[in-house]
Short mmCIF file of C-alpha atoms in Angstrom, two decimals:
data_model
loop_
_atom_site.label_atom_id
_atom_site.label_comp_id
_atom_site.label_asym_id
_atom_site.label_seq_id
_atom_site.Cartn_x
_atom_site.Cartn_y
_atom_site.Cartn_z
CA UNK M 1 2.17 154.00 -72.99
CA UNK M 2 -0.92 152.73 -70.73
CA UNK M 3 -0.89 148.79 -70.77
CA UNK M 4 -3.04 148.18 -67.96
CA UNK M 5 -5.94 149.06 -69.94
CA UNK M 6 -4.89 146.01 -72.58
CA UNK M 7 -5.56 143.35 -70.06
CA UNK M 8 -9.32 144.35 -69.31
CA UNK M 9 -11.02 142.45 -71.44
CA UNK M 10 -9.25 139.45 -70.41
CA UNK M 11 -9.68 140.02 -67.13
CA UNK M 12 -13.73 140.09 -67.91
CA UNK M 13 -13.82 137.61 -70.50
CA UNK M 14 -15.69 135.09 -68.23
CA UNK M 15 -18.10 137.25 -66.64
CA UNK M 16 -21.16 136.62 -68.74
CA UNK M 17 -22.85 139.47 -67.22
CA UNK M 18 -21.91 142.67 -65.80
CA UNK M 19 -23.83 144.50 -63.80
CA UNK M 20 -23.76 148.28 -62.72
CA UNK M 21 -25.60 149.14 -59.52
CA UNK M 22 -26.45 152.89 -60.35
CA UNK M 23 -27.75 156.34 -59.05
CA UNK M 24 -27.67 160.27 -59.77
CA UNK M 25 -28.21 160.39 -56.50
CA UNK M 26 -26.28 159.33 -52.59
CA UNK M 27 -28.35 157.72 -49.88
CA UNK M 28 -30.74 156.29 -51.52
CA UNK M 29 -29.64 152.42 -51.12
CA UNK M 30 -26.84 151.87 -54.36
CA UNK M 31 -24.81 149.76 -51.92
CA UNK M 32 -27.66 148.23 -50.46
CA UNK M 33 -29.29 146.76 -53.59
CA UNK M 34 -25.46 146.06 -55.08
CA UNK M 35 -25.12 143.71 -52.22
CA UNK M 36 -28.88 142.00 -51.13
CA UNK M 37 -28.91 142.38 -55.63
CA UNK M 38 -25.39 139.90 -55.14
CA UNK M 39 -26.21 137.59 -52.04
CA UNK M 40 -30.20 136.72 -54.04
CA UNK M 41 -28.06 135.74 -57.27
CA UNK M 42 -25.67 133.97 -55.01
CA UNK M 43 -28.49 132.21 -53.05
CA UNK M 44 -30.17 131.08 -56.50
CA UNK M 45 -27.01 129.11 -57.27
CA UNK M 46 -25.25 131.60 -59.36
CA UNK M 47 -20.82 132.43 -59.31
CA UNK M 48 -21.05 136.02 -58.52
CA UNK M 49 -18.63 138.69 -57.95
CA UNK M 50 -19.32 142.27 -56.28
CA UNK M 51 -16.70 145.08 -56.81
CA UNK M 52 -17.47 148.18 -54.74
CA UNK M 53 -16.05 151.20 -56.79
CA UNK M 54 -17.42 153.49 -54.19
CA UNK M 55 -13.82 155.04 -53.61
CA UNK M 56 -14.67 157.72 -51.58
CA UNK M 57 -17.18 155.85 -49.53
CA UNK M 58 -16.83 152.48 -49.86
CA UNK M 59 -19.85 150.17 -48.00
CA UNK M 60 -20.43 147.13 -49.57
CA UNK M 61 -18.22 145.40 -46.54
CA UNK M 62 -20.23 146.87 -44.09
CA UNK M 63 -23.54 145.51 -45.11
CA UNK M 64 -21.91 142.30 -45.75
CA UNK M 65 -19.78 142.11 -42.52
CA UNK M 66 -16.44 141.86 -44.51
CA UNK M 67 -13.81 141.90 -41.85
CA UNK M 68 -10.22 140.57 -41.20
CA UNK M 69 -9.76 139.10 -44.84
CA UNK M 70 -7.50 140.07 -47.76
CA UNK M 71 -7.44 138.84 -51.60
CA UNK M 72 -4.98 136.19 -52.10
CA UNK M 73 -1.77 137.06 -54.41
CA UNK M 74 -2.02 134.52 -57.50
CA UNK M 75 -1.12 135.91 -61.40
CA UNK M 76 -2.82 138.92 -59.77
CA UNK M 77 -5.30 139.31 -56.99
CA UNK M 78 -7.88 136.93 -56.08
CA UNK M 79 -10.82 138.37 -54.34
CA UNK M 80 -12.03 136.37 -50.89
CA UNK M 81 -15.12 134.99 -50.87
CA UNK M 82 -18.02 136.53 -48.57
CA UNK M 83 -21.29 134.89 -47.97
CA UNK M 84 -20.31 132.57 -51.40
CA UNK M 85 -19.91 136.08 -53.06
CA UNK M 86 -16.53 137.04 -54.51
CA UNK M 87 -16.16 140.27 -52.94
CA UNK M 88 -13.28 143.55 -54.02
CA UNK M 89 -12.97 146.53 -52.70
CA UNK M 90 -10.56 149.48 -52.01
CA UNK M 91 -10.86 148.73 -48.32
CA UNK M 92 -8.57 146.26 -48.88
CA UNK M 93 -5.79 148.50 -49.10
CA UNK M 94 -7.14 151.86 -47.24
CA UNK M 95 -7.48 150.47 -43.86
CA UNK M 96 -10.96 152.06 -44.32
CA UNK M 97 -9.36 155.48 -43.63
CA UNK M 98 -10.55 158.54 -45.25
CA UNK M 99 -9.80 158.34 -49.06
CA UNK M 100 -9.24 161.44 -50.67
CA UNK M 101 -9.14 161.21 -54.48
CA UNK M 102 -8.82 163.43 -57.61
CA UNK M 103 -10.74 162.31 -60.83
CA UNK M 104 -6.92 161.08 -62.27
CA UNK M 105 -6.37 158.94 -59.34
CA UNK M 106 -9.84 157.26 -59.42
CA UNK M 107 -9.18 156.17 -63.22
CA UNK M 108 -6.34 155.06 -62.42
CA UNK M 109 -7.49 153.25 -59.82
CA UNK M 110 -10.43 151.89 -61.25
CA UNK M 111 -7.99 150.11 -64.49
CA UNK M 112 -5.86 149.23 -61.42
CA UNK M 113 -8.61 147.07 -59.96
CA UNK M 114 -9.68 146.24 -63.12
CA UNK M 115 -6.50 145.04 -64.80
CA UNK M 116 -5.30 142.90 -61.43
CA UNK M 117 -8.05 141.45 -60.32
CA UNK M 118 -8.73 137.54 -61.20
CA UNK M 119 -12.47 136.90 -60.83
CA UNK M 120 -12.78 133.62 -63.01
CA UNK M 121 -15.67 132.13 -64.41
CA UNK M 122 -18.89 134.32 -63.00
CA UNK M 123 -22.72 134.36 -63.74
CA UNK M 124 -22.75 137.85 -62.58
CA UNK M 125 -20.21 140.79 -61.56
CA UNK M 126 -22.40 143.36 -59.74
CA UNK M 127 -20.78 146.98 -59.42
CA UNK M 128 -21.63 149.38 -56.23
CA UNK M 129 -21.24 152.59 -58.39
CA UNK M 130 -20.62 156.13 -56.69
CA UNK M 131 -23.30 158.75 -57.20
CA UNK M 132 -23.45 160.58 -60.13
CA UNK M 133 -22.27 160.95 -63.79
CA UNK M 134 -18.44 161.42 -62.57
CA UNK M 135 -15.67 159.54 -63.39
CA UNK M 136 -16.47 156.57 -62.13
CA UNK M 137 -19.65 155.63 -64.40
CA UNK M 138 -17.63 157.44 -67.41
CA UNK M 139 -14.69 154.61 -66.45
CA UNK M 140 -17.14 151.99 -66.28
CA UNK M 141 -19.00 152.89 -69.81
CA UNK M 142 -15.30 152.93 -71.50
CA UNK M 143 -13.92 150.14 -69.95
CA UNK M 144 -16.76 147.49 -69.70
CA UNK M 145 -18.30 147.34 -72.65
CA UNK M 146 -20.74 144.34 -72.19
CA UNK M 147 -21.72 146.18 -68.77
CA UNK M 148 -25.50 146.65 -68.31
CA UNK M 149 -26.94 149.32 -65.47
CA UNK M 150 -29.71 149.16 -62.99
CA UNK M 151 -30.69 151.89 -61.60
CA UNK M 152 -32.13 153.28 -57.86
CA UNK M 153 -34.24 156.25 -56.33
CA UNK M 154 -36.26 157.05 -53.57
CA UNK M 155 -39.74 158.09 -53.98
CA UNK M 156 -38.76 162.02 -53.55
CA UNK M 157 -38.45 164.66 -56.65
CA UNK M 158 -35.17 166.01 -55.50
CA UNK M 159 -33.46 162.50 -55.89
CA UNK M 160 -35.54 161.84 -59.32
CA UNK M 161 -34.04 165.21 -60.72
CA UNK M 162 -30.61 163.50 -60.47
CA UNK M 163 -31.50 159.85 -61.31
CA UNK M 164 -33.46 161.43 -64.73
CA UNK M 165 -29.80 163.04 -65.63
CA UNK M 166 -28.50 159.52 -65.20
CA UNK M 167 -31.21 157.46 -67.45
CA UNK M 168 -30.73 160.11 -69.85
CA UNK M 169 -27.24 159.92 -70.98
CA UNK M 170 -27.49 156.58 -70.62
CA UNK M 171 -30.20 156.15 -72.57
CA UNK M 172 -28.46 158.93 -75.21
CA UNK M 173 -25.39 156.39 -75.07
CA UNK M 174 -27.17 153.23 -75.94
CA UNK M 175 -26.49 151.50 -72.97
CA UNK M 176 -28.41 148.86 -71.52
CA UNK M 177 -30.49 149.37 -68.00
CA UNK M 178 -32.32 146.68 -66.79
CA UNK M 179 -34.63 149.31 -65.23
CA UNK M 180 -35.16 151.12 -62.40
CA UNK M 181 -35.91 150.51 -59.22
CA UNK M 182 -37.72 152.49 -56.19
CA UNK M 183 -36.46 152.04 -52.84
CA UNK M 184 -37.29 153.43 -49.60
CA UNK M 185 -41.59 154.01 -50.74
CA UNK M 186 -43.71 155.63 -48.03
CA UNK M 187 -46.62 156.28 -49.56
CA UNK M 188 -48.55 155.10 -52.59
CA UNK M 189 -47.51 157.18 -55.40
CA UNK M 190 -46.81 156.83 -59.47
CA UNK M 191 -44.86 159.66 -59.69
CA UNK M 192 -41.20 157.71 -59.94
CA UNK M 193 -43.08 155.24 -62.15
CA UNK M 194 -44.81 158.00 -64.51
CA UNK M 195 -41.62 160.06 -64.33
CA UNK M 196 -39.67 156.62 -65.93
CA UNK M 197 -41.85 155.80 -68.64
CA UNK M 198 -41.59 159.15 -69.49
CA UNK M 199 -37.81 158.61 -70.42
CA UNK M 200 -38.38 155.25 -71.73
CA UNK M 201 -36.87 153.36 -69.18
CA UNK M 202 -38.00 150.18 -67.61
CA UNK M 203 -39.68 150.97 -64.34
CA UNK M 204 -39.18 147.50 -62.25
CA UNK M 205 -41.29 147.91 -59.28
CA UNK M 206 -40.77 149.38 -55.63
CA UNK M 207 -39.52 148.42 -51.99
CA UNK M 208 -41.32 149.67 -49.34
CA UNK M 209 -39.29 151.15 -46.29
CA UNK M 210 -37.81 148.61 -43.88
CA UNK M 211 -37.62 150.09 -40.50
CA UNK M 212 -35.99 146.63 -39.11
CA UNK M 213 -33.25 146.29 -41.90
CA UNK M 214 -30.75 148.36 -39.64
CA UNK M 215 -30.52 145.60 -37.28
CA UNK M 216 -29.72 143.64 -40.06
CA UNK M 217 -26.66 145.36 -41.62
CA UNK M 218 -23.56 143.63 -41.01
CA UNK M 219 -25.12 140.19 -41.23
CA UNK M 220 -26.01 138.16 -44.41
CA UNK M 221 -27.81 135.59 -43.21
CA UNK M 222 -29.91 137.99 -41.19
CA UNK M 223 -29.97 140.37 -44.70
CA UNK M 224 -32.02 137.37 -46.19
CA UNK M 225 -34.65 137.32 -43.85
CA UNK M 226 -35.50 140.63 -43.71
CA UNK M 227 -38.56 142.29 -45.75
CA UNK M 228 -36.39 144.22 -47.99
CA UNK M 229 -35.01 141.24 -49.40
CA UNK M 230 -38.27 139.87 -50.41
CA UNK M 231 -39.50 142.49 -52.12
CA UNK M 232 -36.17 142.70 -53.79
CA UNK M 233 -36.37 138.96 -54.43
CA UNK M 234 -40.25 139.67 -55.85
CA UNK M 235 -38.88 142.38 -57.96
CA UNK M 236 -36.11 140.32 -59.49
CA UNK M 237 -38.53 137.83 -60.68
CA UNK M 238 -39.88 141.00 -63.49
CA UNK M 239 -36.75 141.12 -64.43
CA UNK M 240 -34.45 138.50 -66.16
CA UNK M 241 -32.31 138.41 -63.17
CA UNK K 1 2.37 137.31 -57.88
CA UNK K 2 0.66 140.06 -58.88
CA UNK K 3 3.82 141.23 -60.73
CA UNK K 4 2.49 138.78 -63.20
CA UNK K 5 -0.93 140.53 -63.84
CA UNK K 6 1.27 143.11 -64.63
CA UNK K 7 3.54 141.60 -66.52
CA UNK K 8 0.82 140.54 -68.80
CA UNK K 9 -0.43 143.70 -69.50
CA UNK K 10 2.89 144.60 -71.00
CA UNK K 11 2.77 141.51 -72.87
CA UNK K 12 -0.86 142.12 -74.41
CA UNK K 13 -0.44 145.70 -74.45
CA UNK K 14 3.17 145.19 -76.97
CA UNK K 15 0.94 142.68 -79.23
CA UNK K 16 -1.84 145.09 -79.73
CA UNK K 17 0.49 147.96 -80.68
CA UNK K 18 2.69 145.51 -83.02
CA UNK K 19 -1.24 144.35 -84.52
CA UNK K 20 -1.58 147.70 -85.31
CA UNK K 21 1.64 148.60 -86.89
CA UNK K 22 1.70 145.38 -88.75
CA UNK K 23 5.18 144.19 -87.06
CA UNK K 24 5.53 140.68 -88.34
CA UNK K 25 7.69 140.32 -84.81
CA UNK K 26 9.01 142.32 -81.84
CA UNK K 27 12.32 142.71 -81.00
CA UNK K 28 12.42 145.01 -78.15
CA UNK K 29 10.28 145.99 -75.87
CA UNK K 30 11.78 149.00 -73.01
CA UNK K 31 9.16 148.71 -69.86
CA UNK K 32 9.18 151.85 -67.20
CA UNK K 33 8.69 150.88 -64.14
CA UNK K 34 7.69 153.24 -60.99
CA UNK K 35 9.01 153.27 -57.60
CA UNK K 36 5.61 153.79 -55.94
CA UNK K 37 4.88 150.12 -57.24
CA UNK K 38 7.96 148.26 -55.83
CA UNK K 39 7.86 145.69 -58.09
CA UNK K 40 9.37 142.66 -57.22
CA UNK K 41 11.97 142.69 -60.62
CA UNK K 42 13.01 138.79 -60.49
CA UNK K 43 9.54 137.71 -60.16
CA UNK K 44 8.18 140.42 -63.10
CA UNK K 45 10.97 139.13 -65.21
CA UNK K 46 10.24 135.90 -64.58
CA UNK K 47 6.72 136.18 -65.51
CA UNK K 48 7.57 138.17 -68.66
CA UNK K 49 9.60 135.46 -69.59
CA UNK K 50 6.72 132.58 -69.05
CA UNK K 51 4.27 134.78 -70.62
CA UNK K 52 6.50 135.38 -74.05
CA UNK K 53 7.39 131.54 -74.30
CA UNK K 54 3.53 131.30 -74.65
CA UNK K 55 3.32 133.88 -77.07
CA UNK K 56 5.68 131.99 -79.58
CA UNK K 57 6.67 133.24 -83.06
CA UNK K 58 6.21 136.83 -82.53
CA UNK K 59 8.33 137.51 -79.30
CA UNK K 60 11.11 134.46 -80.11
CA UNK K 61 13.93 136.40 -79.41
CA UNK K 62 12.57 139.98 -78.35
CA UNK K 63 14.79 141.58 -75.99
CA UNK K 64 13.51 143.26 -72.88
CA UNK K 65 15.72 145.78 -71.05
CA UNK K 66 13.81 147.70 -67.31
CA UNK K 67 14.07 151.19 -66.61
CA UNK K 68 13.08 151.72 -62.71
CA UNK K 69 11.53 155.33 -62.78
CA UNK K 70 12.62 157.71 -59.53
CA UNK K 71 9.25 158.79 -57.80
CA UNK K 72 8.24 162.24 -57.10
CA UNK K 73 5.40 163.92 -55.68
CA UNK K 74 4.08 167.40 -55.22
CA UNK K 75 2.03 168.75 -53.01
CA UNK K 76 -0.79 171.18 -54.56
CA UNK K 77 -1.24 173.23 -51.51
CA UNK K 78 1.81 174.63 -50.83
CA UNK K 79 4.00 172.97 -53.66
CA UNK K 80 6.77 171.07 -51.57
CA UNK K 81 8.04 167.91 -53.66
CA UNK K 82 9.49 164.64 -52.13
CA UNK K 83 10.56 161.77 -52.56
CA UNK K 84 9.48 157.63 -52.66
CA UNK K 85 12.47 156.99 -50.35
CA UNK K 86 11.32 160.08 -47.78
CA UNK K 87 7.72 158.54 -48.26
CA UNK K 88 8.85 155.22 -47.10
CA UNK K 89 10.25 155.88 -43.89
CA UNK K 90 7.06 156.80 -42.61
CA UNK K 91 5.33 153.58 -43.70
CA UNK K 92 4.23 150.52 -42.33
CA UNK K 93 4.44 147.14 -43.73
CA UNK K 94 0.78 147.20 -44.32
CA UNK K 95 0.68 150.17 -45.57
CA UNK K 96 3.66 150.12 -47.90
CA UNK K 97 1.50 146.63 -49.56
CA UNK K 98 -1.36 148.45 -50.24
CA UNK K 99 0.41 150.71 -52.06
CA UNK K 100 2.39 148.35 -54.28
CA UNK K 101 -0.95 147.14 -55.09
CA UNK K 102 -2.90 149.87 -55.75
CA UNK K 103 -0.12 153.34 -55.92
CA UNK K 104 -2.79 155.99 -55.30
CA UNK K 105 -3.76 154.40 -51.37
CA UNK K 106 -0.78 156.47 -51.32
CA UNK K 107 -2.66 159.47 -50.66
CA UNK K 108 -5.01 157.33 -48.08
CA UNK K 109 -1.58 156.46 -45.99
CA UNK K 110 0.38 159.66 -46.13
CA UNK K 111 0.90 163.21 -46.04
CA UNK K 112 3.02 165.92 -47.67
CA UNK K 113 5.54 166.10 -45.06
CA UNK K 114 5.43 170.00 -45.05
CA UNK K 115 1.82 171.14 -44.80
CA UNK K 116 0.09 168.02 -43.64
CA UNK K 117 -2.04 167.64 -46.92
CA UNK K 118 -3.39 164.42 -48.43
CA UNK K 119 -3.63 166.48 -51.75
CA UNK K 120 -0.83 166.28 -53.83
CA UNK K 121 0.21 164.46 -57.04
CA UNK K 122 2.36 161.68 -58.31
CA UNK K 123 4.71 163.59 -60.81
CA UNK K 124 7.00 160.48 -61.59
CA UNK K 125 6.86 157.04 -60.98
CA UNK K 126 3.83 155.88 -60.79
CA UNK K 127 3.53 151.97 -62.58
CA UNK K 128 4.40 150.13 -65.00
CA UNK K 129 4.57 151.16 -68.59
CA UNK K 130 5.56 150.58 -72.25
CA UNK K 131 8.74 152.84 -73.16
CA UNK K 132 9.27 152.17 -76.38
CA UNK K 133 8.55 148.93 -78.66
CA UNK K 134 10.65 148.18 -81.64
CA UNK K 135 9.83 145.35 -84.38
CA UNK K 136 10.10 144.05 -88.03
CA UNK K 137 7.75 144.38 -90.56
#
């Protein structure tokens, strides 16, 4: 008999909201807006936690600059505290080497992580989600029931296609998305926008390329000065975040 | 102490099943427990026993016996099984943490020792589970 799963909700009990950083789609900036998404709430005054369940490719701690810490050992695991963020991940324990995982081992993972992990009293859990509609997401609809989603694109069609599978069944599932967010715009366009409404999504606003974020990857403090974050920042404000 | 996140599982995990067959108390309760975890037993029975003074009434004078569960795993490629104990030798103290935290870093930090794949499967021995659970109604 599975017991791990029993201890969830206890676990989560005071998180008073959790949030799933979403995507049908790689590359087009999950972990990015997970983790600027985590250091705006954190900046605002808010207790947040960030769990990267990227498994296969994990890189929350590489936008943050996580480095040379581990969660302490305390009636479970206590995650370390980046940039005033609590912050778990698998790196902990893969030594960032190459993680290769069958759909059984990332559930069990996932309730692993789940079940041991002592966050405390949060405002906000953020999840970095994997692409997709895999296991992952399907773990995180079963497991985290008060969970709500916001979802990313890029301006391009081929990415949309994917992301439009994702609003869908989540939409089909009554789950809640915040909305929807456009990263990486080039161009002035309403095709992302048009294309939400269609589904009946929230459509929250865009961020325009950043050609200087790069530099700033790997450094919080210079992740809050950058453009990107203020357009996230002015797109927050539509929301209730 | 993360035998004690653990440990609480079990704990939660026997209540909800005794909620649901209406057991006015539990008596037994036989946990599994994989190799691949190494769980620290005297601190896990330790914590079982803090956790089930808490829980009063209902687990007053349950009795708790451990099975430790061999571990086993298979390769999928080319279908050689081995052992926890063969596993171990090639590990390092790091590595052999990460997997009593989390068991599947297993396939992060080794290899089937015949082929050189990093996909195979735990057959036995995985974590920690419920056995069997007996009560009164």
């Amino acid at each position: 008999m599975e017991v791990r799963v029993s201890v969830i909700k206890k676990r989560l009990k005071s998180i008073k909201r959790i949030i799933s950083v979403a995507s049908g789609k790689g590359g087009v900036g999950k972990s990015l807006v997970a983790s600027t998404l985590a250091l705006n709430l954190a900046e605002k005054g808010h207790k947040v936690g960030l769990l990267d369940l990227d498994l296969y490719g994990p890189s929350s701690h590489i936008i943050l600059g996580v480095k040379d810490v581990f969660p302490e050992e305390e009636k479970g695991i206590i995650p370390p505290k980046i940039h005033g963020i609590k912050f778990m991940s698998i790196v902990y324990f893969t030594e960032d080497k190459p993680s290769a995982f069958r759909g059984i081992d990332i559930t069990n993972i996932i309730i692993e992580l789940l079940a041991i992990t002592q966050w405390g009293p949060l405002d906000y859990l953020i999840i970095d989600m994997p692409p997709g509609i895999g296991d992952e997401t399907l773990d995180v609809i079963r497991f985290i029931k008060k969970g709500e989603f916001l979802v990313v694109t890029t301006p391009s069609k081929v990415a949309m296609g994917a992301v439009s599978k994702l609003l869908k069944i989540l939409k089909e599932l009554k789950i809640p998305v915040i909305g929807v967010l456009e990263n990486m715009k080039m161009t002035e366009s309403s095709i992302i926008e048009d294309t939400v409404a269609e589904i009946g999504i929230p459509f929250i606003g865009s961020i325009f390329f950043d050609k200087n974020l790069e530099d700033a990857i790997g450094d919080g403090d210079l992740l809050l000065k950058t453009k990107f974050m203020e357009e996230l920042g002015d797109n927050l404000k539509k929301t209730n975040l | 102490m993360h035998e004690w996140a653990l440990a609480e599982s079990i704990i939660t995990a026997a209540l909800e099943a005794a909620e649901k067959e209406h057991l006015k108390t539990i008596t037994e309760i036989k946990i599994g427990i994989g190799e691949l975890q190494q769980i620290e037993q005297d601190i896990f029975e330790f914590a079982l026993n803090e956790i089930i003074k808490a829980h009063g009434k209902k687990l007053k004078n349950v009795k708790i016996s451990i099975e430790t569960e061999e571990s086993t795993l298979k390769c999928k490629i080319c279908g050689h099984t081995w052992s926890f104990s063969d596993m171990m030798k090639k590990l390092n103290e790091e590595e052999s943490e990460a997997i009593h935290f989390i068991p599947e870093v297993a396939f992060v930090h080794t290899r089937c020792p015949k082929c050189g794949s990093p996909d195979f499967e735990i057959i036995t021995g995985r974590g920690v589970s419920i056995i069997s659970i007996k009560g009164k109604r």
